[in-house]
Every structure is written in C-alpha cells, then in structure tokens.
XYZ file of C-alpha atoms in Angstrom:
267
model
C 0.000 0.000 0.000
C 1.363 3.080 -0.946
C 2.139 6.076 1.103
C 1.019 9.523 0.356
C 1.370 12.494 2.588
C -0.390 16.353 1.986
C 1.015 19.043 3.814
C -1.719 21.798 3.759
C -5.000 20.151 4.262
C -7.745 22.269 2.692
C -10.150 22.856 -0.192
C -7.942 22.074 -2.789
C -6.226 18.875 -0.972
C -9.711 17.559 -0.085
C -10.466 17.654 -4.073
C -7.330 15.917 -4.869
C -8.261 13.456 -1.949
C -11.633 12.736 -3.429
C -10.315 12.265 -6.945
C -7.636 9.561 -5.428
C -10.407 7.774 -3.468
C -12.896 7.785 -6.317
C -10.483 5.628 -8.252
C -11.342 2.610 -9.470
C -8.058 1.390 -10.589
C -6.346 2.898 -7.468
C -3.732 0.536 -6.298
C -4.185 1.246 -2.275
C -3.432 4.593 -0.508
C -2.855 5.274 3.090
C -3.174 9.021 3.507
C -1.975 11.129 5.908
C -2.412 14.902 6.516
C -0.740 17.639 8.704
C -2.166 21.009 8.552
C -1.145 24.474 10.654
C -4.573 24.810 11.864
C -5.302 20.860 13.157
C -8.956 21.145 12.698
C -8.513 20.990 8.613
C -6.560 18.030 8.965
C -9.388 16.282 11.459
C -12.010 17.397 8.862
C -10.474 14.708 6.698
C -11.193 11.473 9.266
C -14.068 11.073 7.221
C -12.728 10.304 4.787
C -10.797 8.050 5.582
C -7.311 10.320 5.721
C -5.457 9.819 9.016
C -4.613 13.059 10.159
C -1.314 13.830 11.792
C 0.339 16.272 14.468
C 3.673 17.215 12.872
C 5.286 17.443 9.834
C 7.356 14.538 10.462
C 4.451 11.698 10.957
C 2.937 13.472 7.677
C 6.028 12.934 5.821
C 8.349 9.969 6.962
C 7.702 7.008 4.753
C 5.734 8.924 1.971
C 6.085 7.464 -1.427
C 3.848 10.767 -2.379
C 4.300 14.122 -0.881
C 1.495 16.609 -2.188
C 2.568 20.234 -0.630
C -0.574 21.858 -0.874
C 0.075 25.228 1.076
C 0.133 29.101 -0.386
C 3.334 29.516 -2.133
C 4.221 32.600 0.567
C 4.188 29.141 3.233
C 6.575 27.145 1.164
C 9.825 28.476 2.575
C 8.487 27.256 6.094
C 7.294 24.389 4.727
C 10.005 23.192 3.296
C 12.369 23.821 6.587
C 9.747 21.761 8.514
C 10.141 18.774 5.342
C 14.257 18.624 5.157
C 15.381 16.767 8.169
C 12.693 13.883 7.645
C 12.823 14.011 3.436
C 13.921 10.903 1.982
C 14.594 10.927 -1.644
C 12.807 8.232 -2.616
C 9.886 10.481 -2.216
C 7.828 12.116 -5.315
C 7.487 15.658 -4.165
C 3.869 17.391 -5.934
C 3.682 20.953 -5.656
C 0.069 22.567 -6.546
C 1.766 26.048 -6.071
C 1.901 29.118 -8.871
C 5.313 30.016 -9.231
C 7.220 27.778 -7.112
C 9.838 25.827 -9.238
C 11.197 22.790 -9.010
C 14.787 24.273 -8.753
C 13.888 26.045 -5.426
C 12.213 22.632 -3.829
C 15.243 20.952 -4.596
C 17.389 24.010 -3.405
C 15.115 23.789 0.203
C 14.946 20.197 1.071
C 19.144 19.820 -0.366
C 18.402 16.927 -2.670
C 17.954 16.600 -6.579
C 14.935 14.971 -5.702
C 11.839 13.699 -7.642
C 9.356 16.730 -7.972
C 6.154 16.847 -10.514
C 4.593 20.362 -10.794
C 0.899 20.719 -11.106
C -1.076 23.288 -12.468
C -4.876 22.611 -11.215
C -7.868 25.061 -10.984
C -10.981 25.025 -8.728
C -13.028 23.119 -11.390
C -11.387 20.150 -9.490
C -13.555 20.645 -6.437
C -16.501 19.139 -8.574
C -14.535 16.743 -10.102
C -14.302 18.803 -13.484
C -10.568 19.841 -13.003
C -8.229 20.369 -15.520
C -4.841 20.031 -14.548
C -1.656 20.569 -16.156
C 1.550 18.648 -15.455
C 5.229 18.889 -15.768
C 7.376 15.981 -15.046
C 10.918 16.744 -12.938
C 13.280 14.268 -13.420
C 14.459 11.728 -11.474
C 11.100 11.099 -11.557
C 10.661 8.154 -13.263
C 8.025 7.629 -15.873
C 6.111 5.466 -13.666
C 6.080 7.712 -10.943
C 4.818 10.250 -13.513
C 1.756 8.187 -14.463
C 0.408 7.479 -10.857
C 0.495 11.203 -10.164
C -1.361 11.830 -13.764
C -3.683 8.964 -12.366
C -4.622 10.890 -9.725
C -5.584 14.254 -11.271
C -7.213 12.427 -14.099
C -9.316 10.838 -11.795
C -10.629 14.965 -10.764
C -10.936 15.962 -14.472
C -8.918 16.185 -17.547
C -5.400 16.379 -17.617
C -2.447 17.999 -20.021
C 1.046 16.945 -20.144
C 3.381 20.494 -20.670
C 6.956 21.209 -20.132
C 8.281 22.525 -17.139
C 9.518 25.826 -18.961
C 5.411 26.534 -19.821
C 4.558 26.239 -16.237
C 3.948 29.538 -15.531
C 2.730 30.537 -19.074
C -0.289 27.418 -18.584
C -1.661 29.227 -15.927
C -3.256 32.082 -18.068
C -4.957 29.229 -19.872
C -6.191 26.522 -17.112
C -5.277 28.116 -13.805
C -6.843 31.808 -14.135
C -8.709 31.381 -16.953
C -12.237 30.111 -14.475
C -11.795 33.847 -13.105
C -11.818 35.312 -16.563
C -14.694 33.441 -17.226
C -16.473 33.971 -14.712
C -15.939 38.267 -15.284
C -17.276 37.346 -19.069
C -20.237 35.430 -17.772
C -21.006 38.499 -15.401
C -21.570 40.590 -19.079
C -23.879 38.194 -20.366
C -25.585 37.715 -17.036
C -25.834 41.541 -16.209
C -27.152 41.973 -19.668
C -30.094 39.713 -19.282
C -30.991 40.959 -15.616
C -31.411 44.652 -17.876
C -33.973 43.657 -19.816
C -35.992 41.948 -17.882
C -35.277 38.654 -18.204
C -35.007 35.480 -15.134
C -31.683 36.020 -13.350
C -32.229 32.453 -12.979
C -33.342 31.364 -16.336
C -30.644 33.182 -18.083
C -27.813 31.698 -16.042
C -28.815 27.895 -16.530
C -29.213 28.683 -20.323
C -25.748 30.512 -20.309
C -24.027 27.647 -18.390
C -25.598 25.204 -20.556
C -24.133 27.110 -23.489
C -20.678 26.934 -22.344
C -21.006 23.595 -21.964
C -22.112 23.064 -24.958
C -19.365 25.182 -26.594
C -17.140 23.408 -24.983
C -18.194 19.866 -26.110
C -18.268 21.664 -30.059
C -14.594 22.464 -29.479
C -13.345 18.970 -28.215
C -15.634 16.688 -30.279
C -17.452 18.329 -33.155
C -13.837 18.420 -35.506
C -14.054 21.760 -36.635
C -12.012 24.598 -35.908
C -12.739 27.429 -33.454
C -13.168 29.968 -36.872
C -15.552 27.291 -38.366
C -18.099 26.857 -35.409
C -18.370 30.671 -34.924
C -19.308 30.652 -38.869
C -21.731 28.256 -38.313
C -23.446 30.431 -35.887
C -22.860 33.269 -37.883
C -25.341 34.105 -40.819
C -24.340 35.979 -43.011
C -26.256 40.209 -42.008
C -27.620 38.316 -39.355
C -27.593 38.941 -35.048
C -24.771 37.016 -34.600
C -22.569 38.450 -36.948
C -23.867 42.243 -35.460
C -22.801 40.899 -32.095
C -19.273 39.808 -33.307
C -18.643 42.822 -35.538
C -19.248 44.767 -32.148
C -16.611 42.577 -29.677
C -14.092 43.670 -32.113
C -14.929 47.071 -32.304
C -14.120 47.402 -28.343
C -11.180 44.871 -29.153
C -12.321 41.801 -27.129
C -9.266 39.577 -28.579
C -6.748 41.839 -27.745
C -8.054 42.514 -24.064
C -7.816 38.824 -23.529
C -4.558 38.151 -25.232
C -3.439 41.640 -22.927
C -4.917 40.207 -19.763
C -2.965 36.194 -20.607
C 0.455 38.603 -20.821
C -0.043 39.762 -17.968
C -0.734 36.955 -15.698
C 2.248 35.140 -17.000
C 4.203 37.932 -16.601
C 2.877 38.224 -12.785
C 3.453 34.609 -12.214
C 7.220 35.229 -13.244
C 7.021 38.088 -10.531
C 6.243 35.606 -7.679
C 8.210 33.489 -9.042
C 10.591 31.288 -6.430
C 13.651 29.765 -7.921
C-alpha cells in the first residue's frame, strides 16, 4: 500500500483526496495529513485520511508528498520537510510560481518533484490540470500522479519551462470566465429577463461550446461561422466585440498573468 502524505490540508487537498479515493483502478493509498490549523486536517477522518500532528508523521515514509500550502508558506514548509525528506519520495507541488529548482534548493536533494497546475473546477470533479514531469522522476512515478488528477478531471502533459505561461490558460482562466459570464448575465438581468433562467441557459451554453470544441472536428473559426449568418444577429454581435477589441483585451490580460506569475516566481 502506498504512502502519500499532503502538507496543507484544505479545499484544494480535499479535491485531490476525493479524486484519489474515487479511483477505481487505485492501487491502495494510506493518507496522511498535517495542517497548521489541526482542525482541517481532522475534517479529513471522514474520509478516511489519518490526520497527523507534525510534519514529520505526515512525511516519513511517503512514497507521495502533495505540498498543498500558499506559495508565501513554502519556505516554512520546506524547513519543517528537510530533516525527515527521503529521496525516494515524489514531491507534488500545486503552487503558482514555485519551481522545481527552489524545492530541490530547500529540502538539499535533486529529488523527484512533478509540478501541477490545477484550478478550482477540481472541487466538482471537473478539473483540468496541467503537469510537468521533474526528473528523477521516473516515468512510472509520472503516471500514478497523472492517475490521480485524471481521476478529478482532464489532464495535459506540458513542459516545465510553460509552467507559468499554462496558468493564463487553465489556472486563471475560471476567473476570466467567470468576469465574461457576469456581461452576459448583467445583460439579461437589464432587460428583464429570469436572473435564474438566463444563467442555466448561459451555463448550458458553455457547456455546450465546450463539447463543439473537443468533439465536433471543426475549428474554433468554423463553429463561430456556423453560428454566424451571413447580415444576421450574430454576426452584429461579433462585428461589435471587435470594435471594443475583445481579442486583444484577452490576449493583454494572458500577458499579464504570466508575466505576474514570473514576478512571484521562487527559484
């Protein structure tokens, strides 16, 4: 049975949790969890994650060590982790901006470290995570930590170097959205129509968009013409978003959280 330890026990390690328990290939987990405020780390009895006191209990004997704290907690983190690290470990950091140069730099160790890029999609199970594989980690070792995100959603396999530039597309991206959806949804409310009405067809329309883009085989450019007669609404609509330059204020807003990202950036 293998081993896996989560340092930082709260929403997002409870999804990731949930995702490895909801496995149905899983190959046995023991799980054990140490958080700064105990109570998170009770919270998970139930389901079945045995929670833990120290760092130390948390980590010795880990085959897995998901180190799912703020990155501003890392440094302290990590200080706790060296003197019971064993490099036979996997290290998985959930963290923007936190490299696997500085983890290895913290605990002393070249050691095995995958980076993840999730977003809070995975809390229903509806994630999509990116991954970078650190080596030594093996290719095995790889797979069982894909496993385990693919089991909260869908999953994308990117070089480390793309890390930070990913998060623009899966990791902010809900937020930007979410701020489009508020357009949409604000519109409707002015004229009059069923806040709630208009936000379950909306949703239902992303969803659907969404499904177009992965399965129908077209391009992006040929669903929008096939919503697009020719002098007709949709085309009106369009012709407006690039009036007030909707591309360019989303390509200006992706710049900028990858340039922020670098920013916070620990190496």
């Amino acid at each position: 049975m293998k081993q896996i330890a989560f340092i930082g026990a709260g929403n997002m390690a409870s999804a990731i949790i949930k995702g490895i328990l909801g496995r149905t290939d899983s190959p046995g987990y023991r799980i054990r969890a140490y958080d700064l405020l105990p109570e998170k780390a009770e919270a998970m009895r139930g389901l079945g994650v045995v929670p833990v006191k120290t760092v130390r209990e948390a980590v010795s004997g880990a085959d897995l060590l998901f180190l799912a704290v703020k990155p501003q907690n890392f440094e302290e983190a990590l200080t706790e982790i060296k003197p019971h690290f064993s490099e036979k470990t996997v290290v998985v950091s959930i963290a923007a901006g936190i490299t696997a140069g500085y983890i290895k730099k913290m605990l002393g160790a070249d050691c095995k470290v995958v980076l993840v890029m999730p977003n809070t999609p995975l809390l229903l199970g509806t994630g999509a995570s990116a991954l970078a594989q650190i080596p030594p980690t093996n290719d095995a070792e790889f797979r069982d930590v894909c496993a385990i995100f693919e089991a909260s959603g869908e999953i994308a396999v990117v070089p480390e170097s793309k890390m930070k530039e990913i998060i623009a597309v899966n990791g902010s991206s809900p937020a930007f959205i979410y701020y489009f959806a508020k357009g949409f949804l604000g519109y409707a409310k002015t004229v009059g129509i069923d806040p709630g009405a208009a936000l379950k067809l909306f949703c239902q329309t992303l969803k659907g968009s969404a499904e177009m883009m992965l399965h129908s085989g077209k391009s992006v450019d040929e669903l929008i013409e096939m919503v697009s007669s020719k002098g007709g609404t949709t085309i009106a609509g369009l012709e407006r978003l690039e009036e007030h330059g909707l591309l360019e204020a989303v390509k200006a807003a992706c710049e900028r959280c990858t340039e922020r990202a670098y920013e916070l950036s620990m190496d």
